[in-house]
XYZ file of C-alpha atoms in Angstrom:
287
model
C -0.872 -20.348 -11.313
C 1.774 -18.106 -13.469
C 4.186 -16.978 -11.547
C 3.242 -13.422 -12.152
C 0.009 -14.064 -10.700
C 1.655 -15.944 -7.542
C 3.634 -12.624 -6.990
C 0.614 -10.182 -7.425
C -1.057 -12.250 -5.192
C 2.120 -11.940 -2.652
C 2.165 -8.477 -3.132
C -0.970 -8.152 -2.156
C -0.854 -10.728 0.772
C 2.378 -8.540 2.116
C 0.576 -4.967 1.824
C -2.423 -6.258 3.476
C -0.572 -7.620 6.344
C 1.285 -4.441 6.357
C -1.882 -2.539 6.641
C -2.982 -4.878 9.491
C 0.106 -4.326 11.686
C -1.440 -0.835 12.657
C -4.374 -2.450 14.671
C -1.572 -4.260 17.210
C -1.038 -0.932 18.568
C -4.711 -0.678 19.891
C -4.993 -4.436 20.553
C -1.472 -4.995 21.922
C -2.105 -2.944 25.993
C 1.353 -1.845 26.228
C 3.648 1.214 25.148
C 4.672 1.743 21.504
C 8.216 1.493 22.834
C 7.531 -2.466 24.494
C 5.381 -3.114 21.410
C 8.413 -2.521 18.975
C 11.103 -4.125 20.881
C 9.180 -7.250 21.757
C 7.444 -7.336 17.744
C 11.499 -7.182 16.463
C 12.521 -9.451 18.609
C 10.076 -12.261 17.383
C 10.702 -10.951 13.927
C 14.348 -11.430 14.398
C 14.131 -15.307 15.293
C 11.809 -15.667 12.512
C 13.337 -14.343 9.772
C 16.979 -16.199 11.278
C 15.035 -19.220 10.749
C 13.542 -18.586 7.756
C 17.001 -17.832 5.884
C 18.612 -21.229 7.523
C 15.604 -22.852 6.005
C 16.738 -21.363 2.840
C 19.879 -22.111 3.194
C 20.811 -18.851 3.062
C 23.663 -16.610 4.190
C 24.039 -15.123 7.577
C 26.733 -12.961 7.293
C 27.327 -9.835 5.632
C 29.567 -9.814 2.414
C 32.001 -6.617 3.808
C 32.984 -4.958 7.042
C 31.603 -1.904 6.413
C 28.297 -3.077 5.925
C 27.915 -4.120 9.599
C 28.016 -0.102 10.054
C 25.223 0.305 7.721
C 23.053 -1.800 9.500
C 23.392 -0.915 12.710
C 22.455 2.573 11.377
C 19.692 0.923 9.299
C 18.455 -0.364 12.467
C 18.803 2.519 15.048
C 16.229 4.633 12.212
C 13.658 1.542 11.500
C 13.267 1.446 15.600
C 12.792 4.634 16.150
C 10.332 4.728 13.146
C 8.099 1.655 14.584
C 8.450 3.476 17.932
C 7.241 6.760 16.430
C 4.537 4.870 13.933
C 2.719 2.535 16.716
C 2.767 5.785 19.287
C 1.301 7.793 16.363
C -1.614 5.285 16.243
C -2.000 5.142 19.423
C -2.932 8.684 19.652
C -4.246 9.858 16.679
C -6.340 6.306 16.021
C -5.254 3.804 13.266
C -6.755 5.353 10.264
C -5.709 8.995 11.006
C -2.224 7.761 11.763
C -1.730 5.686 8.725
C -2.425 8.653 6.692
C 0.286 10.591 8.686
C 2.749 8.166 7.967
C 1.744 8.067 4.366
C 3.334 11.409 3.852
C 6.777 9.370 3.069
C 6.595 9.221 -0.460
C 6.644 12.732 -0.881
C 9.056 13.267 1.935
C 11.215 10.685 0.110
C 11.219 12.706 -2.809
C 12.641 16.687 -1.016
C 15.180 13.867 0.861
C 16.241 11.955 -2.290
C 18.423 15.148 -3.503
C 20.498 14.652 -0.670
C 21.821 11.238 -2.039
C 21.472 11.737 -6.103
C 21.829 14.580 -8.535
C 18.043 14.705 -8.648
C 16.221 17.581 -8.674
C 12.901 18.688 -7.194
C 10.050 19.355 -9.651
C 7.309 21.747 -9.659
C 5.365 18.707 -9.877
C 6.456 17.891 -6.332
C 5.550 21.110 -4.834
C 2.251 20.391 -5.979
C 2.184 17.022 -4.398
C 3.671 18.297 -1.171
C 0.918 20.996 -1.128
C -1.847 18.262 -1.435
C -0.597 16.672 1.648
C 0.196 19.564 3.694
C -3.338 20.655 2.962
C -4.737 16.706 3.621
C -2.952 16.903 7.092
C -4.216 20.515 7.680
C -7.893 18.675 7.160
C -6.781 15.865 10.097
C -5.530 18.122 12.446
C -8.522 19.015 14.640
C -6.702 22.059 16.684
C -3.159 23.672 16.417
C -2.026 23.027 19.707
C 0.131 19.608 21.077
C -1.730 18.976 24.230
C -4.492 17.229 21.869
C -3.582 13.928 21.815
C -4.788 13.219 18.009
C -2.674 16.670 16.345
C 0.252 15.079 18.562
C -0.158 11.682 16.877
C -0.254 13.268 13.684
C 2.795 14.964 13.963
C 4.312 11.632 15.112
C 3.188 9.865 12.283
C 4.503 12.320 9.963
C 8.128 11.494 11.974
C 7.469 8.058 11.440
C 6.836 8.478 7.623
C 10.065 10.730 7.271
C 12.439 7.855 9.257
C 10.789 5.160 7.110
C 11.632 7.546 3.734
C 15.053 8.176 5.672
C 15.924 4.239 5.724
C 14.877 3.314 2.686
C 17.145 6.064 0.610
C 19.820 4.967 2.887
C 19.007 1.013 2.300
C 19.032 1.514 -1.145
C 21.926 3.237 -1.902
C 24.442 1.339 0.663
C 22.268 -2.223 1.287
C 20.391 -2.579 -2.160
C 23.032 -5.719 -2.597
C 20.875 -8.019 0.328
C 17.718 -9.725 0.296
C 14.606 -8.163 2.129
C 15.032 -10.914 4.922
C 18.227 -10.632 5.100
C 18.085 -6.712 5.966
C 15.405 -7.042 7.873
C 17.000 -9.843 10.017
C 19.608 -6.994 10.987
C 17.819 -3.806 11.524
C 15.127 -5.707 13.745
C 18.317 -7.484 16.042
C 19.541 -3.129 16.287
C 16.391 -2.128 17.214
C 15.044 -4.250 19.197
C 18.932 -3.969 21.161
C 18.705 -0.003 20.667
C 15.682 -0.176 22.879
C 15.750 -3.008 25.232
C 17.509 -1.185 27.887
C 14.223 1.382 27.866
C 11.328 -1.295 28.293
C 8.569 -0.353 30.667
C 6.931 -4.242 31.323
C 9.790 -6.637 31.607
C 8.558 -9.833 29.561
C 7.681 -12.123 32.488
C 5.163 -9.383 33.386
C 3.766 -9.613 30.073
C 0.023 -10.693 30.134
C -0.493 -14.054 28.351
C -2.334 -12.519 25.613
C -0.597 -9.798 25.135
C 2.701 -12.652 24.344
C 0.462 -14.167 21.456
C -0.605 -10.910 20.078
C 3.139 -10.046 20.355
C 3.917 -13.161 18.588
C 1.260 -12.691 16.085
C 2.584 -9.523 15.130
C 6.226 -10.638 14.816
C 5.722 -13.710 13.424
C 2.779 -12.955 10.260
C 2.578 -9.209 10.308
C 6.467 -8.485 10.126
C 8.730 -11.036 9.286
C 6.330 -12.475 6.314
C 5.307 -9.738 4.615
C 8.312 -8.449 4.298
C 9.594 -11.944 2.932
C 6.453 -12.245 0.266
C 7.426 -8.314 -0.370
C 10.701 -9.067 -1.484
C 10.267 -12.249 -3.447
C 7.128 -10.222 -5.185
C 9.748 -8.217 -7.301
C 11.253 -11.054 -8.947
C 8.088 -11.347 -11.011
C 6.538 -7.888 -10.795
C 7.771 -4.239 -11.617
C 8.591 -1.467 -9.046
C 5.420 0.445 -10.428
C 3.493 -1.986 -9.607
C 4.818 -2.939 -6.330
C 4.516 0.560 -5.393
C 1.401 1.522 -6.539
C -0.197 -1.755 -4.752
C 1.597 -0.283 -1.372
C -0.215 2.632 -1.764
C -3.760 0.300 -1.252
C -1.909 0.165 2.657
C -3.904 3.054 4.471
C -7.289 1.401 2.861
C -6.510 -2.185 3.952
C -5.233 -0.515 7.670
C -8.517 1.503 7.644
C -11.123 -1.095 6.312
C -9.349 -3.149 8.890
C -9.884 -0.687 11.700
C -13.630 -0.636 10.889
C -14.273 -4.288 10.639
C -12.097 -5.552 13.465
C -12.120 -2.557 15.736
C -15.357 -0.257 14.669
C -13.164 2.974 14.022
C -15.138 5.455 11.829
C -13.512 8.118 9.899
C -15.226 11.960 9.202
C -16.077 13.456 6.311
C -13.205 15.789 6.544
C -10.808 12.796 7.475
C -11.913 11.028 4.554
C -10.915 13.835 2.154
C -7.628 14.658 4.283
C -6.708 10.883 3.839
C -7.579 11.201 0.175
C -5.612 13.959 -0.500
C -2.492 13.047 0.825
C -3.364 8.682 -0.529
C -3.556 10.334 -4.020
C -0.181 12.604 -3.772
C 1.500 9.159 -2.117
C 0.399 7.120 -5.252
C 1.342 9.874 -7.764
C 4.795 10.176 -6.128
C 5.391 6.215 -5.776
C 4.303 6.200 -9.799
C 6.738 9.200 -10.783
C 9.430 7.806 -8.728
C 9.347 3.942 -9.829
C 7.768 4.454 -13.730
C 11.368 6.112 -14.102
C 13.106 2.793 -12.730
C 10.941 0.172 -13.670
């Protein structure tokens, strides 16, 4: 196999497993908050492992970038917190779509760190999702459980947008293990102290779902992920990314019999097709 088609096949493998970690928060019977800190804390020893396998460096190069990733990490916890308890409410396939909103809300935050500007092109995009997650929302009013997961996926989507600006202008200069192996030791520390089941109270199956979702559906996608762009270009990495909500939602169906509405379907569309224009503007400039 070429090595091109080894990566596109990692790619792949990585976004699918991506799309799959959104059914641990229906399978997994605890709070979003004990999901995340237990999930980063088997991602942690996994990815330590996997870069001593490697042979690779532990440490970080400069002082300043133990800062970075403790800030790193206090934003990916609190968006795993806010993007399994957005699930959880809303339902998998709704709250993937909420989430999704990040590559639009990466583009109105990316000013903030580069002279870029906002287009007009933009507006349009943002008004394509604003008017897909009009289309989810089934009543203006926070008591319902699914319009208050849909506001917390949106959070989740604009933490996720948040640390990656921030990764990749003051972390670009690591590995994908190797900045993942830090921001999941801050998180899962940043929110140990708040855990509802303790882990000896942890039901048996619950600890290899835990595990599972760790172990395959964290710390090796994100390794296939990042070797992936040796071979392939950011346009295409990001484009396949976008194929995330339909792998998380076929998933849903097949695995846990979640249907979607005819309005959901062309909420999810809308703001799926605004994602994948924005991830193609963005990375077509940089590829």
């Amino acid at each position: 196999m070429r090595p091109q088609q080894s990566a596109l096949l990692s790619l792949h493998s990585a976004v699918l497993l991506f799309g799959g970690t959104a059914l641990f928060s229906k399978l997994i019977s605890l709070s979003a908050l004990d999901i995340t800190v237990y999930r980063t804390a088997v991602a942690f020893v996994v990815l330590l492992l996997l870069l001593k396998i490697q042979r690779q460096p532990i440490k970080l190069i400069h002082k300043k970038d133990y800062l970075t990733a403790l800030v790193l990490g206090v934003i990916v916890g609190l968006h795993w917190v806010t993007y399994f308890a957005g699930m959880q409410m809303a339902g998998i396939a709704v709250g993937i779509i909420a989430f999704f909103t990040y590559p639009v809300i990466t583009v109105f935050l990316e000013p903030l760190f580069t002279r870029s500007r906002v287009q007009i092109k933009d507006f349009i995009s943002a008004s394509a999702v604003l008017f897909g997650i009009y289309l989810l929302v089934p009543e203006a009013n926070l008591g319902n459980q699914v319009t208050l997961g849909i506001i917390t996926g949106v959070f989740s989507g604009a933490f996720f947008a948040l640390r990656n600006l921030l990764q990749k202008r003051f972390f670009s200069h690591y590995s994908g293990p190797h900045t993942m192996l830090y921001q999941t030791l801050v998180a899962c520390l940043m929110l140990l102290a708040f855990v509802e089941v303790p882990i000896q109270q942890v039901s048996t199956e619950n600890l290899w779902l835990i595990l599972l979702a760790g172990a395959i559906f964290t710390a090796i996608p994100h390794a296939l992920f990042a070797s992936s762009l040796r071979y392939l270009s950011a346009t295409t990495a990001g484009l396949i990314s976008c194929l995330q909500p339909l792998y998380g939602t076929l998933l849903a169906y097949i695995l846990l019999h979640e249907t979607l509405t005819l309005t959901t379907l062309l909420g999810g569309l809308l703001v799926v097709s605004a994602a994948c224009f924005e991830t193609w503007s963005i990375t077509r400039k940089k590829a």
